[in-house]
Amino acid sequence: MAGDTTWTPPTAPPAASDDPQLACPISPVVDLVFSRWTTPILWTLHAYGRQRFVELERRITKITPKVLTQRLRQLERDGLIMRTYHPEVPPRVEYEITELGNSLAPLFAHLAEWSATNLMKVEEARQGYDTEAAAR
């Protein structure tokens, strides 16, 4: 059904396995998309469009140049962003999100909505847990 956001797991649980991908078929996607700096990079490129390295560095605070370079290379390898080199003086390199990367936008939108609705509940649950744990 279009617009249905409910998820139902497979009818039978997966067989016990040492391979996390067999236990949870979305784990490769989680590893790919939700590593520490991948989400901020993709979010920034989606929100602001084509960016130069220094622009990404300014928008994503606390990321080191080395880590940004590594993540950009990995995202390019994964097909989620595209690197364009302009042979000018001085040389210019720009990064932009690909169609494949943009296909993650609905997922990010759902997560942003979930965050707005539920992060306060998570914080309340944590505080309740911590209070109970301290009383033990």
mmCIF file of N, CA and C in Angstrom:
data_model
loop_
_atom_site.group_PDB
_atom_site.id
_atom_site.type_symbol
_atom_site.label_atom_id
_atom_site.label_comp_id
_atom_site.label_asym_id
_atom_site.label_seq_id
_atom_site.Cartn_x
_atom_site.Cartn_y
_atom_site.Cartn_z
ATOM 1 N N MET A 1 0.843 -1.166 0.000
ATOM 2 C CA MET A 1 0.000 0.000 0.000
ATOM 3 C C MET A 1 0.893 1.235 0.000
ATOM 4 N N ALA A 2 0.628 2.198 -0.873
ATOM 5 C CA ALA A 2 1.437 3.409 -0.963
ATOM 6 C C ALA A 2 1.321 4.225 0.309
ATOM 7 N N GLY A 3 2.446 4.728 0.777
ATOM 8 C CA GLY A 3 2.456 5.560 1.967
ATOM 9 C C GLY A 3 2.459 4.784 3.272
ATOM 10 N N ASP A 4 2.319 3.464 3.205
ATOM 11 C CA ASP A 4 2.313 2.652 4.416
ATOM 12 C C ASP A 4 3.738 2.564 4.943
ATOM 13 N N THR A 5 3.938 3.000 6.173
ATOM 14 C CA THR A 5 5.286 3.005 6.738
ATOM 15 C C THR A 5 5.478 1.923 7.785
ATOM 16 N N THR A 6 4.488 1.046 7.942
ATOM 17 C CA THR A 6 4.644 -0.013 8.930
ATOM 18 C C THR A 6 5.565 -1.086 8.373
ATOM 19 N N TRP A 7 6.315 -1.674 9.261
ATOM 20 C CA TRP A 7 7.242 -2.728 8.878
ATOM 21 C C TRP A 7 6.877 -3.979 9.628
ATOM 22 N N THR A 8 6.820 -5.080 8.928
ATOM 23 C CA THR A 8 6.572 -6.354 9.586
ATOM 24 C C THR A 8 7.752 -7.270 9.294
ATOM 25 N N PRO A 9 8.280 -7.902 10.330
ATOM 26 C CA PRO A 9 9.415 -8.799 10.125
ATOM 27 C C PRO A 9 8.969 -10.054 9.395
ATOM 28 N N PRO A 10 9.922 -10.822 8.889
ATOM 29 C CA PRO A 10 9.566 -12.095 8.251
ATOM 30 C C PRO A 10 8.765 -12.963 9.228
ATOM 31 N N THR A 11 7.923 -13.830 8.677
ATOM 32 C CA THR A 11 7.064 -14.645 9.529
ATOM 33 C C THR A 11 7.862 -15.590 10.416
ATOM 34 N N ALA A 12 8.934 -16.129 9.903
ATOM 35 C CA ALA A 12 9.765 -17.022 10.713
ATOM 36 C C ALA A 12 11.064 -16.308 11.049
ATOM 37 N N PRO A 13 11.506 -16.397 12.302
ATOM 38 C CA PRO A 13 12.773 -15.757 12.632
ATOM 39 C C PRO A 13 13.906 -16.439 11.887
ATOM 40 N N PRO A 14 14.950 -15.686 11.553
ATOM 41 C CA PRO A 14 16.073 -16.299 10.844
ATOM 42 C C PRO A 14 16.756 -17.338 11.724
ATOM 43 N N ALA A 15 17.351 -18.303 11.069
ATOM 44 C CA ALA A 15 18.098 -19.331 11.799
ATOM 45 C C ALA A 15 19.263 -18.679 12.520
ATOM 46 N N ALA A 16 19.649 -19.257 13.645
ATOM 47 C CA ALA A 16 20.792 -18.735 14.400
ATOM 48 C C ALA A 16 22.009 -18.730 13.489
ATOM 49 N N SER A 17 22.753 -17.655 13.555
ATOM 50 C CA SER A 17 23.897 -17.532 12.671
ATOM 51 C C SER A 17 24.943 -16.634 13.310
ATOM 52 N N ASP A 18 26.190 -16.889 12.966
ATOM 53 C CA ASP A 18 27.271 -16.016 13.403
ATOM 54 C C ASP A 18 27.363 -14.793 12.495
ATOM 55 N N ASP A 19 26.710 -14.852 11.334
ATOM 56 C CA ASP A 19 26.754 -13.768 10.367
ATOM 57 C C ASP A 19 25.638 -12.772 10.665
ATOM 58 N N PRO A 20 25.981 -11.549 11.110
ATOM 59 C CA PRO A 20 24.948 -10.569 11.453
ATOM 60 C C PRO A 20 24.075 -10.200 10.263
ATOM 61 N N GLN A 21 24.599 -10.316 9.034
ATOM 62 C CA GLN A 21 23.798 -10.001 7.859
ATOM 63 C C GLN A 21 22.664 -10.998 7.676
ATOM 64 N N LEU A 22 22.885 -12.236 8.086
ATOM 65 C CA LEU A 22 21.821 -13.234 7.995
ATOM 66 C C LEU A 22 20.807 -13.033 9.114
ATOM 67 N N ALA A 23 21.263 -12.602 10.263
ATOM 68 C CA ALA A 23 20.366 -12.367 11.389
ATOM 69 C C ALA A 23 19.516 -11.125 11.157
ATOM 70 N N CYS A 24 20.072 -10.128 10.498
ATOM 71 C CA CYS A 24 19.359 -8.874 10.236
ATOM 72 C C CYS A 24 19.724 -8.406 8.831
ATOM 73 N N PRO A 25 18.835 -8.591 7.873
ATOM 74 C CA PRO A 25 19.182 -8.279 6.484
ATOM 75 C C PRO A 25 19.424 -6.802 6.199
ATOM 76 N N ILE A 26 19.042 -5.902 7.118
ATOM 77 C CA ILE A 26 19.310 -4.484 6.868
ATOM 78 C C ILE A 26 20.645 -4.022 7.451
ATOM 79 N N SER A 27 21.359 -4.906 8.140
ATOM 80 C CA SER A 27 22.619 -4.485 8.766
ATOM 81 C C SER A 27 23.630 -3.935 7.763
ATOM 82 N N PRO A 28 23.735 -4.459 6.530
ATOM 83 C CA PRO A 28 24.685 -3.826 5.598
ATOM 84 C C PRO A 28 24.302 -2.380 5.266
ATOM 85 N N VAL A 29 23.012 -2.103 5.196
ATOM 86 C CA VAL A 29 22.549 -0.743 4.913
ATOM 87 C C VAL A 29 22.860 0.162 6.098
ATOM 88 N N VAL A 30 22.622 -0.342 7.299
ATOM 89 C CA VAL A 30 22.920 0.438 8.506
ATOM 90 C C VAL A 30 24.413 0.746 8.555
ATOM 91 N N ASP A 31 25.250 -0.250 8.279
ATOM 92 C CA ASP A 31 26.694 -0.034 8.269
ATOM 93 C C ASP A 31 27.088 0.999 7.208
ATOM 94 N N LEU A 32 26.462 0.936 6.057
ATOM 95 C CA LEU A 32 26.782 1.821 4.946
ATOM 96 C C LEU A 32 26.350 3.256 5.216
ATOM 97 N N VAL A 33 25.129 3.441 5.654
ATOM 98 C CA VAL A 33 24.530 4.769 5.733
ATOM 99 C C VAL A 33 24.727 5.441 7.083
ATOM 100 N N PHE A 34 24.819 4.680 8.147
ATOM 101 C CA PHE A 34 24.801 5.290 9.464
ATOM 102 C C PHE A 34 26.136 5.228 10.196
ATOM 103 N N SER A 35 27.226 5.204 9.444
ATOM 104 C CA SER A 35 28.508 5.329 10.118
ATOM 105 C C SER A 35 28.635 6.768 10.606
ATOM 106 N N ARG A 36 29.549 7.004 11.482
ATOM 107 C CA ARG A 36 29.642 8.274 12.226
ATOM 108 C C ARG A 36 29.472 9.532 11.376
ATOM 109 N N TRP A 37 30.143 9.653 10.252
ATOM 110 C CA TRP A 37 30.115 10.898 9.487
ATOM 111 C C TRP A 37 29.346 10.807 8.180
ATOM 112 N N THR A 38 28.913 9.625 7.799
ATOM 113 C CA THR A 38 28.214 9.468 6.524
ATOM 114 C C THR A 38 26.917 10.259 6.495
ATOM 115 N N THR A 39 26.109 10.126 7.524
ATOM 116 C CA THR A 39 24.817 10.800 7.542
ATOM 117 C C THR A 39 24.964 12.322 7.462
ATOM 118 N N PRO A 40 25.840 12.958 8.261
ATOM 119 C CA PRO A 40 25.982 14.411 8.121
ATOM 120 C C PRO A 40 26.458 14.847 6.726
ATOM 121 N N ILE A 41 27.339 14.064 6.120
ATOM 122 C CA ILE A 41 27.821 14.413 4.781
ATOM 123 C C ILE A 41 26.676 14.328 3.777
ATOM 124 N N LEU A 42 25.945 13.214 3.791
ATOM 125 C CA LEU A 42 24.834 13.054 2.848
ATOM 126 C C LEU A 42 23.750 14.095 3.096
ATOM 127 N N TRP A 43 23.460 14.345 4.363
ATOM 128 C CA TRP A 43 22.433 15.339 4.711
ATOM 129 C C TRP A 43 22.837 16.716 4.165
ATOM 130 N N THR A 44 24.091 17.086 4.356
ATOM 131 C CA THR A 44 24.582 18.385 3.898
ATOM 132 C C THR A 44 24.525 18.507 2.382
ATOM 133 N N LEU A 45 24.971 17.471 1.685
ATOM 134 C CA LEU A 45 24.934 17.520 0.225
ATOM 135 C C LEU A 45 23.505 17.538 -0.302
ATOM 136 N N HIS A 46 22.615 16.833 0.384
ATOM 137 C CA HIS A 46 21.207 16.848 -0.021
ATOM 138 C C HIS A 46 20.592 18.227 0.231
ATOM 139 N N ALA A 47 20.884 18.811 1.374
ATOM 140 C CA ALA A 47 20.264 20.084 1.759
ATOM 141 C C ALA A 47 20.847 21.276 1.005
ATOM 142 N N TYR A 48 22.164 21.280 0.753
ATOM 143 C CA TYR A 48 22.818 22.463 0.188
ATOM 144 C C TYR A 48 23.307 22.277 -1.242
ATOM 145 N N GLY A 49 23.188 21.069 -1.771
ATOM 146 C CA GLY A 49 23.641 20.834 -3.136
ATOM 147 C C GLY A 49 25.149 20.676 -3.223
ATOM 148 N N ARG A 50 25.651 20.847 -4.417
ATOM 149 C CA ARG A 50 27.076 20.670 -4.706
ATOM 150 C C ARG A 50 27.919 21.524 -3.761
ATOM 151 N N GLN A 51 28.965 20.905 -3.196
ATOM 152 C CA GLN A 51 29.824 21.587 -2.218
ATOM 153 C C GLN A 51 31.293 21.280 -2.506
ATOM 154 N N ARG A 52 32.126 22.262 -2.240
ATOM 155 C CA ARG A 52 33.559 22.035 -2.258
ATOM 156 C C ARG A 52 33.965 21.464 -0.898
ATOM 157 N N PHE A 53 35.148 20.881 -0.849
ATOM 158 C CA PHE A 53 35.642 20.254 0.373
ATOM 159 C C PHE A 53 35.569 21.216 1.553
ATOM 160 N N VAL A 54 36.089 22.433 1.366
ATOM 161 C CA VAL A 54 36.143 23.400 2.460
ATOM 162 C C VAL A 54 34.734 23.800 2.917
ATOM 163 N N GLU A 55 33.776 23.818 2.002
ATOM 164 C CA GLU A 55 32.393 24.129 2.385
ATOM 165 C C GLU A 55 31.819 23.023 3.260
ATOM 166 N N LEU A 56 32.089 21.779 2.888
ATOM 167 C CA LEU A 56 31.643 20.657 3.719
ATOM 168 C C LEU A 56 32.289 20.722 5.096
ATOM 169 N N GLU A 57 33.562 21.020 5.109
ATOM 170 C CA GLU A 57 34.308 21.126 6.364
ATOM 171 C C GLU A 57 33.698 22.192 7.280
ATOM 172 N N ARG A 58 33.292 23.318 6.712
ATOM 173 C CA ARG A 58 32.685 24.396 7.500
ATOM 174 C C ARG A 58 31.300 24.030 8.009
ATOM 175 N N ARG A 59 30.539 23.320 7.190
ATOM 176 C CA ARG A 59 29.165 22.981 7.571
ATOM 177 C C ARG A 59 29.105 21.819 8.560
ATOM 178 N N ILE A 60 30.071 20.917 8.470
ATOM 179 C CA ILE A 60 30.094 19.743 9.353
ATOM 180 C C ILE A 60 31.201 19.975 10.367
ATOM 181 N N THR A 61 30.877 20.634 11.429
ATOM 182 C CA THR A 61 31.895 20.972 12.421
ATOM 183 C C THR A 61 32.386 19.714 13.129
ATOM 184 N N LYS A 62 33.577 19.790 13.611
ATOM 185 C CA LYS A 62 34.238 18.741 14.391
ATOM 186 C C LYS A 62 34.775 17.581 13.559
ATOM 187 N N ILE A 63 34.525 17.540 12.267
ATOM 188 C CA ILE A 63 35.114 16.482 11.447
ATOM 189 C C ILE A 63 36.515 16.936 11.031
ATOM 190 N N THR A 64 37.459 16.031 11.106
ATOM 191 C CA THR A 64 38.823 16.385 10.706
ATOM 192 C C THR A 64 38.950 16.271 9.188
ATOM 193 N N PRO A 65 39.879 16.998 8.592
ATOM 194 C CA PRO A 65 40.079 16.881 7.146
ATOM 195 C C PRO A 65 40.389 15.450 6.711
ATOM 196 N N LYS A 66 41.178 14.752 7.521
ATOM 197 C CA LYS A 66 41.533 13.364 7.189
ATOM 198 C C LYS A 66 40.288 12.483 7.138
ATOM 199 N N VAL A 67 39.434 12.592 8.142
ATOM 200 C CA VAL A 67 38.221 11.766 8.199
ATOM 201 C C VAL A 67 37.257 12.172 7.085
ATOM 202 N N LEU A 68 37.122 13.464 6.832
ATOM 203 C CA LEU A 68 36.245 13.910 5.751
ATOM 204 C C LEU A 68 36.721 13.345 4.418
ATOM 205 N N THR A 69 38.009 13.384 4.180
ATOM 206 C CA THR A 69 38.569 12.813 2.951
ATOM 207 C C THR A 69 38.264 11.326 2.846
ATOM 208 N N GLN A 70 38.475 10.586 3.937
ATOM 209 C CA GLN A 70 38.205 9.142 3.943
ATOM 210 C C GLN A 70 36.737 8.847 3.659
ATOM 211 N N ARG A 71 35.842 9.575 4.336
ATOM 212 C CA ARG A 71 34.403 9.325 4.162
ATOM 213 C C ARG A 71 33.947 9.698 2.758
ATOM 214 N N LEU A 72 34.469 10.806 2.222
ATOM 215 C CA LEU A 72 34.096 11.195 0.858
ATOM 216 C C LEU A 72 34.538 10.137 -0.146
ATOM 217 N N ARG A 73 35.736 9.619 0.030
ATOM 218 C CA ARG A 73 36.223 8.558 -0.876
ATOM 219 C C ARG A 73 35.341 7.315 -0.780
ATOM 220 N N GLN A 74 34.970 6.941 0.451
ATOM 221 C CA GLN A 74 34.130 5.760 0.632
ATOM 222 C C GLN A 74 32.740 5.981 0.024
ATOM 223 N N LEU A 75 32.172 7.155 0.240
ATOM 224 C CA LEU A 75 30.850 7.457 -0.312
ATOM 225 C C LEU A 75 30.881 7.490 -1.838
ATOM 226 N N GLU A 76 31.980 7.981 -2.399
ATOM 227 C CA GLU A 76 32.132 7.956 -3.857
ATOM 228 C C GLU A 76 32.221 6.508 -4.339
ATOM 229 N N ARG A 77 32.997 5.705 -3.654
ATOM 230 C CA ARG A 77 33.131 4.282 -4.002
ATOM 231 C C ARG A 77 31.796 3.563 -3.926
ATOM 232 N N ASP A 78 30.978 3.936 -2.913
ATOM 233 C CA ASP A 78 29.668 3.307 -2.731
ATOM 234 C C ASP A 78 28.619 3.827 -3.718
ATOM 235 N N GLY A 79 28.966 4.863 -4.468
ATOM 236 C CA GLY A 79 28.037 5.406 -5.456
ATOM 237 C C GLY A 79 27.027 6.389 -4.888
ATOM 238 N N LEU A 80 27.253 6.851 -3.648
ATOM 239 C CA LEU A 80 26.294 7.759 -3.012
ATOM 240 C C LEU A 80 26.607 9.225 -3.282
ATOM 241 N N ILE A 81 27.856 9.532 -3.607
ATOM 242 C CA ILE A 81 28.220 10.885 -4.005
ATOM 243 C C ILE A 81 29.091 10.819 -5.250
ATOM 244 N N MET A 82 29.210 11.972 -5.913
ATOM 245 C CA MET A 82 30.036 12.075 -7.103
ATOM 246 C C MET A 82 31.055 13.192 -6.880
ATOM 247 N N ARG A 83 32.286 12.923 -7.251
ATOM 248 C CA ARG A 83 33.373 13.901 -7.153
ATOM 249 C C ARG A 83 33.655 14.412 -8.552
ATOM 250 N N THR A 84 33.679 15.728 -8.693
ATOM 251 C CA THR A 84 33.988 16.335 -9.984
ATOM 252 C C THR A 84 35.243 17.194 -9.833
ATOM 253 N N TYR A 85 36.244 16.875 -10.642
ATOM 254 C CA TYR A 85 37.497 17.617 -10.646
ATOM 255 C C TYR A 85 37.462 18.600 -11.812
ATOM 256 N N HIS A 86 37.731 19.859 -11.526
ATOM 257 C CA HIS A 86 37.788 20.897 -12.553
ATOM 258 C C HIS A 86 39.249 21.316 -12.707
ATOM 259 N N PRO A 87 39.865 20.985 -13.850
ATOM 260 C CA PRO A 87 41.288 21.294 -14.039
ATOM 261 C C PRO A 87 41.501 22.777 -14.356
ATOM 262 N N GLU A 88 41.377 23.595 -13.327
ATOM 263 C CA GLU A 88 41.565 25.036 -13.455
ATOM 264 C C GLU A 88 42.787 25.433 -12.642
ATOM 265 N N VAL A 89 43.091 26.694 -12.642
ATOM 266 C CA VAL A 89 44.148 27.203 -11.774
ATOM 267 C C VAL A 89 43.498 28.205 -10.831
ATOM 268 N N PRO A 90 43.413 27.936 -9.536
ATOM 269 C CA PRO A 90 43.788 26.665 -8.904
ATOM 270 C C PRO A 90 42.738 25.588 -9.183
ATOM 271 N N PRO A 91 43.122 24.315 -9.043
ATOM 272 C CA PRO A 91 42.179 23.227 -9.290
ATOM 273 C C PRO A 91 40.990 23.315 -8.338
ATOM 274 N N ARG A 92 39.855 22.865 -8.816
ATOM 275 C CA ARG A 92 38.629 22.908 -8.005
ATOM 276 C C ARG A 92 38.006 21.518 -8.018
ATOM 277 N N VAL A 93 37.598 21.049 -6.842
ATOM 278 C CA VAL A 93 36.928 19.756 -6.701
ATOM 279 C C VAL A 93 35.598 19.995 -6.007
ATOM 280 N N GLU A 94 34.547 19.420 -6.550
ATOM 281 C CA GLU A 94 33.220 19.557 -5.960
ATOM 282 C C GLU A 94 32.622 18.175 -5.730
ATOM 283 N N TYR A 95 31.780 18.102 -4.721
ATOM 284 C CA TYR A 95 31.095 16.867 -4.375
ATOM 285 C C TYR A 95 29.599 17.119 -4.430
ATOM 286 N N GLU A 96 28.881 16.135 -4.941
ATOM 287 C CA GLU A 96 27.424 16.232 -4.940
ATOM 288 C C GLU A 96 26.829 14.854 -4.731
ATOM 289 N N ILE A 97 25.626 14.857 -4.229
ATOM 290 C CA ILE A 97 24.939 13.600 -3.965
ATOM 291 C C ILE A 97 24.436 13.024 -5.292
ATOM 292 N N THR A 98 24.514 11.729 -5.437
ATOM 293 C CA THR A 98 24.050 11.069 -6.659
ATOM 294 C C THR A 98 22.570 10.719 -6.537
ATOM 295 N N GLU A 99 22.029 10.216 -7.614
ATOM 296 C CA GLU A 99 20.638 9.751 -7.590
ATOM 297 C C GLU A 99 20.474 8.642 -6.554
ATOM 298 N N LEU A 100 21.453 7.747 -6.486
ATOM 299 C CA LEU A 100 21.412 6.681 -5.487
ATOM 300 C C LEU A 100 21.442 7.269 -4.078
ATOM 301 N N GLY A 101 22.297 8.249 -3.846
ATOM 302 C CA GLY A 101 22.343 8.910 -2.542
ATOM 303 C C GLY A 101 21.041 9.628 -2.228
ATOM 304 N N ASN A 102 20.473 10.290 -3.227
ATOM 305 C CA ASN A 102 19.197 10.986 -3.028
ATOM 306 C C ASN A 102 18.048 10.026 -2.742
ATOM 307 N N SER A 103 18.189 8.786 -3.164
ATOM 308 C CA SER A 103 17.123 7.814 -2.888
ATOM 309 C C SER A 103 16.997 7.534 -1.395
ATOM 310 N N LEU A 104 17.982 7.963 -0.616
ATOM 311 C CA LEU A 104 17.918 7.813 0.845
ATOM 312 C C LEU A 104 17.128 8.950 1.509
ATOM 313 N N ALA A 105 16.779 9.987 0.760
ATOM 314 C CA ALA A 105 16.085 11.151 1.331
ATOM 315 C C ALA A 105 14.802 10.773 2.075
ATOM 316 N N PRO A 106 13.947 9.893 1.544
ATOM 317 C CA PRO A 106 12.751 9.524 2.312
ATOM 318 C C PRO A 106 13.092 8.859 3.647
ATOM 319 N N LEU A 107 14.131 8.048 3.652
ATOM 320 C CA LEU A 107 14.562 7.411 4.897
ATOM 321 C C LEU A 107 14.995 8.467 5.903
ATOM 322 N N PHE A 108 15.800 9.431 5.458
ATOM 323 C CA PHE A 108 16.243 10.507 6.339
ATOM 324 C C PHE A 108 15.063 11.341 6.819
ATOM 325 N N ALA A 109 14.091 11.581 5.931
ATOM 326 C CA ALA A 109 12.907 12.363 6.322
ATOM 327 C C ALA A 109 12.133 11.633 7.412
ATOM 328 N N HIS A 110 11.969 10.323 7.262
ATOM 329 C CA HIS A 110 11.274 9.533 8.297
ATOM 330 C C HIS A 110 12.044 9.574 9.621
ATOM 331 N N LEU A 111 13.366 9.462 9.536
ATOM 332 C CA LEU A 111 14.170 9.508 10.751
ATOM 333 C C LEU A 111 14.103 10.878 11.415
ATOM 334 N N ALA A 112 14.089 11.947 10.623
ATOM 335 C CA ALA A 112 13.972 13.297 11.186
ATOM 336 C C ALA A 112 12.617 13.454 11.877
ATOM 337 N N GLU A 113 11.574 12.930 11.250
ATOM 338 C CA GLU A 113 10.234 12.983 11.858
ATOM 339 C C GLU A 113 10.200 12.167 13.150
ATOM 340 N N TRP A 114 10.787 10.969 13.111
ATOM 341 C CA TRP A 114 10.829 10.121 14.298
ATOM 342 C C TRP A 114 11.580 10.835 15.411
ATOM 343 N N SER A 115 12.701 11.468 15.058
ATOM 344 C CA SER A 115 13.501 12.189 16.056
ATOM 345 C C SER A 115 12.691 13.292 16.715
ATOM 346 N N ALA A 116 12.007 14.086 15.909
ATOM 347 C CA ALA A 116 11.217 15.195 16.450
ATOM 348 C C ALA A 116 10.116 14.690 17.376
ATOM 349 N N THR A 117 9.545 13.545 17.044
ATOM 350 C CA THR A 117 8.446 12.988 17.830
ATOM 351 C C THR A 117 8.922 12.232 19.060
ATOM 352 N N ASN A 118 10.063 11.561 18.978
ATOM 353 C CA ASN A 118 10.410 10.576 19.993
ATOM 354 C C ASN A 118 11.670 10.819 20.818
ATOM 355 N N LEU A 119 12.546 11.704 20.411
ATOM 356 C CA LEU A 119 13.789 11.856 21.177
ATOM 357 C C LEU A 119 13.534 12.315 22.611
ATOM 358 N N MET A 120 12.527 13.139 22.830
ATOM 359 C CA MET A 120 12.204 13.562 24.195
ATOM 360 C C MET A 120 11.751 12.346 25.018
ATOM 361 N N LYS A 121 11.000 11.435 24.388
ATOM 362 C CA LYS A 121 10.564 10.219 25.084
ATOM 363 C C LYS A 121 11.760 9.338 25.439
ATOM 364 N N VAL A 122 12.729 9.275 24.540
ATOM 365 C CA VAL A 122 13.942 8.502 24.811
ATOM 366 C C VAL A 122 14.677 9.107 26.006
ATOM 367 N N GLU A 123 14.796 10.421 26.026
ATOM 368 C CA GLU A 123 15.470 11.090 27.140
ATOM 369 C C GLU A 123 14.733 10.841 28.453
ATOM 370 N N GLU A 124 13.407 10.886 28.418
ATOM 371 C CA GLU A 124 12.620 10.614 29.630
ATOM 372 C C GLU A 124 12.828 9.174 30.092
ATOM 373 N N ALA A 125 12.864 8.239 29.151
ATOM 374 C CA ALA A 125 13.102 6.836 29.497
ATOM 375 C C ALA A 125 14.482 6.660 30.122
ATOM 376 N N ARG A 126 15.467 7.328 29.578
ATOM 377 C CA ARG A 126 16.828 7.250 30.127
ATOM 378 C C ARG A 126 16.873 7.791 31.551
ATOM 379 N N GLN A 127 16.239 8.924 31.753
ATOM 380 C CA GLN A 127 16.233 9.519 33.083
ATOM 381 C C GLN A 127 15.523 8.601 34.078
ATOM 382 N N GLY A 128 14.402 8.011 33.664
ATOM 383 C CA GLY A 128 13.689 7.072 34.529
ATOM 384 C C GLY A 128 14.528 5.861 34.865
ATOM 385 N N TYR A 129 15.200 5.328 33.859
ATOM 386 C CA TYR A 129 16.060 4.170 34.057
ATOM 387 C C TYR A 129 17.194 4.522 35.021
ATOM 388 N N ASP A 130 17.845 5.644 34.786
ATOM 389 C CA ASP A 130 18.971 6.066 35.618
ATOM 390 C C ASP A 130 18.519 6.282 37.064
ATOM 391 N N THR A 131 17.330 6.851 37.248
ATOM 392 C CA THR A 131 16.815 7.073 38.584
ATOM 393 C C THR A 131 16.559 5.734 39.290
ATOM 394 N N GLU A 132 15.960 4.804 38.578
ATOM 395 C CA GLU A 132 15.713 3.469 39.149
ATOM 396 C C GLU A 132 17.003 2.744 39.439
ATOM 397 N N ALA A 133 17.970 2.843 38.534
ATOM 398 C CA ALA A 133 19.252 2.163 38.719
ATOM 399 C C ALA A 133 20.002 2.719 39.922
ATOM 400 N N ALA A 134 19.902 4.027 40.136
ATOM 401 C CA ALA A 134 20.569 4.666 41.273
ATOM 402 C C ALA A 134 19.923 4.247 42.587
ATOM 403 N N ALA A 135 18.619 3.938 42.546
ATOM 404 C CA ALA A 135 17.900 3.555 43.771
ATOM 405 C C ALA A 135 18.150 2.106 44.146
ATOM 406 N N ARG A 136 18.689 1.317 43.255
ATOM 407 C CA ARG A 136 18.942 -0.116 43.547
ATOM 408 C C ARG A 136 20.082 -0.326 44.476
#
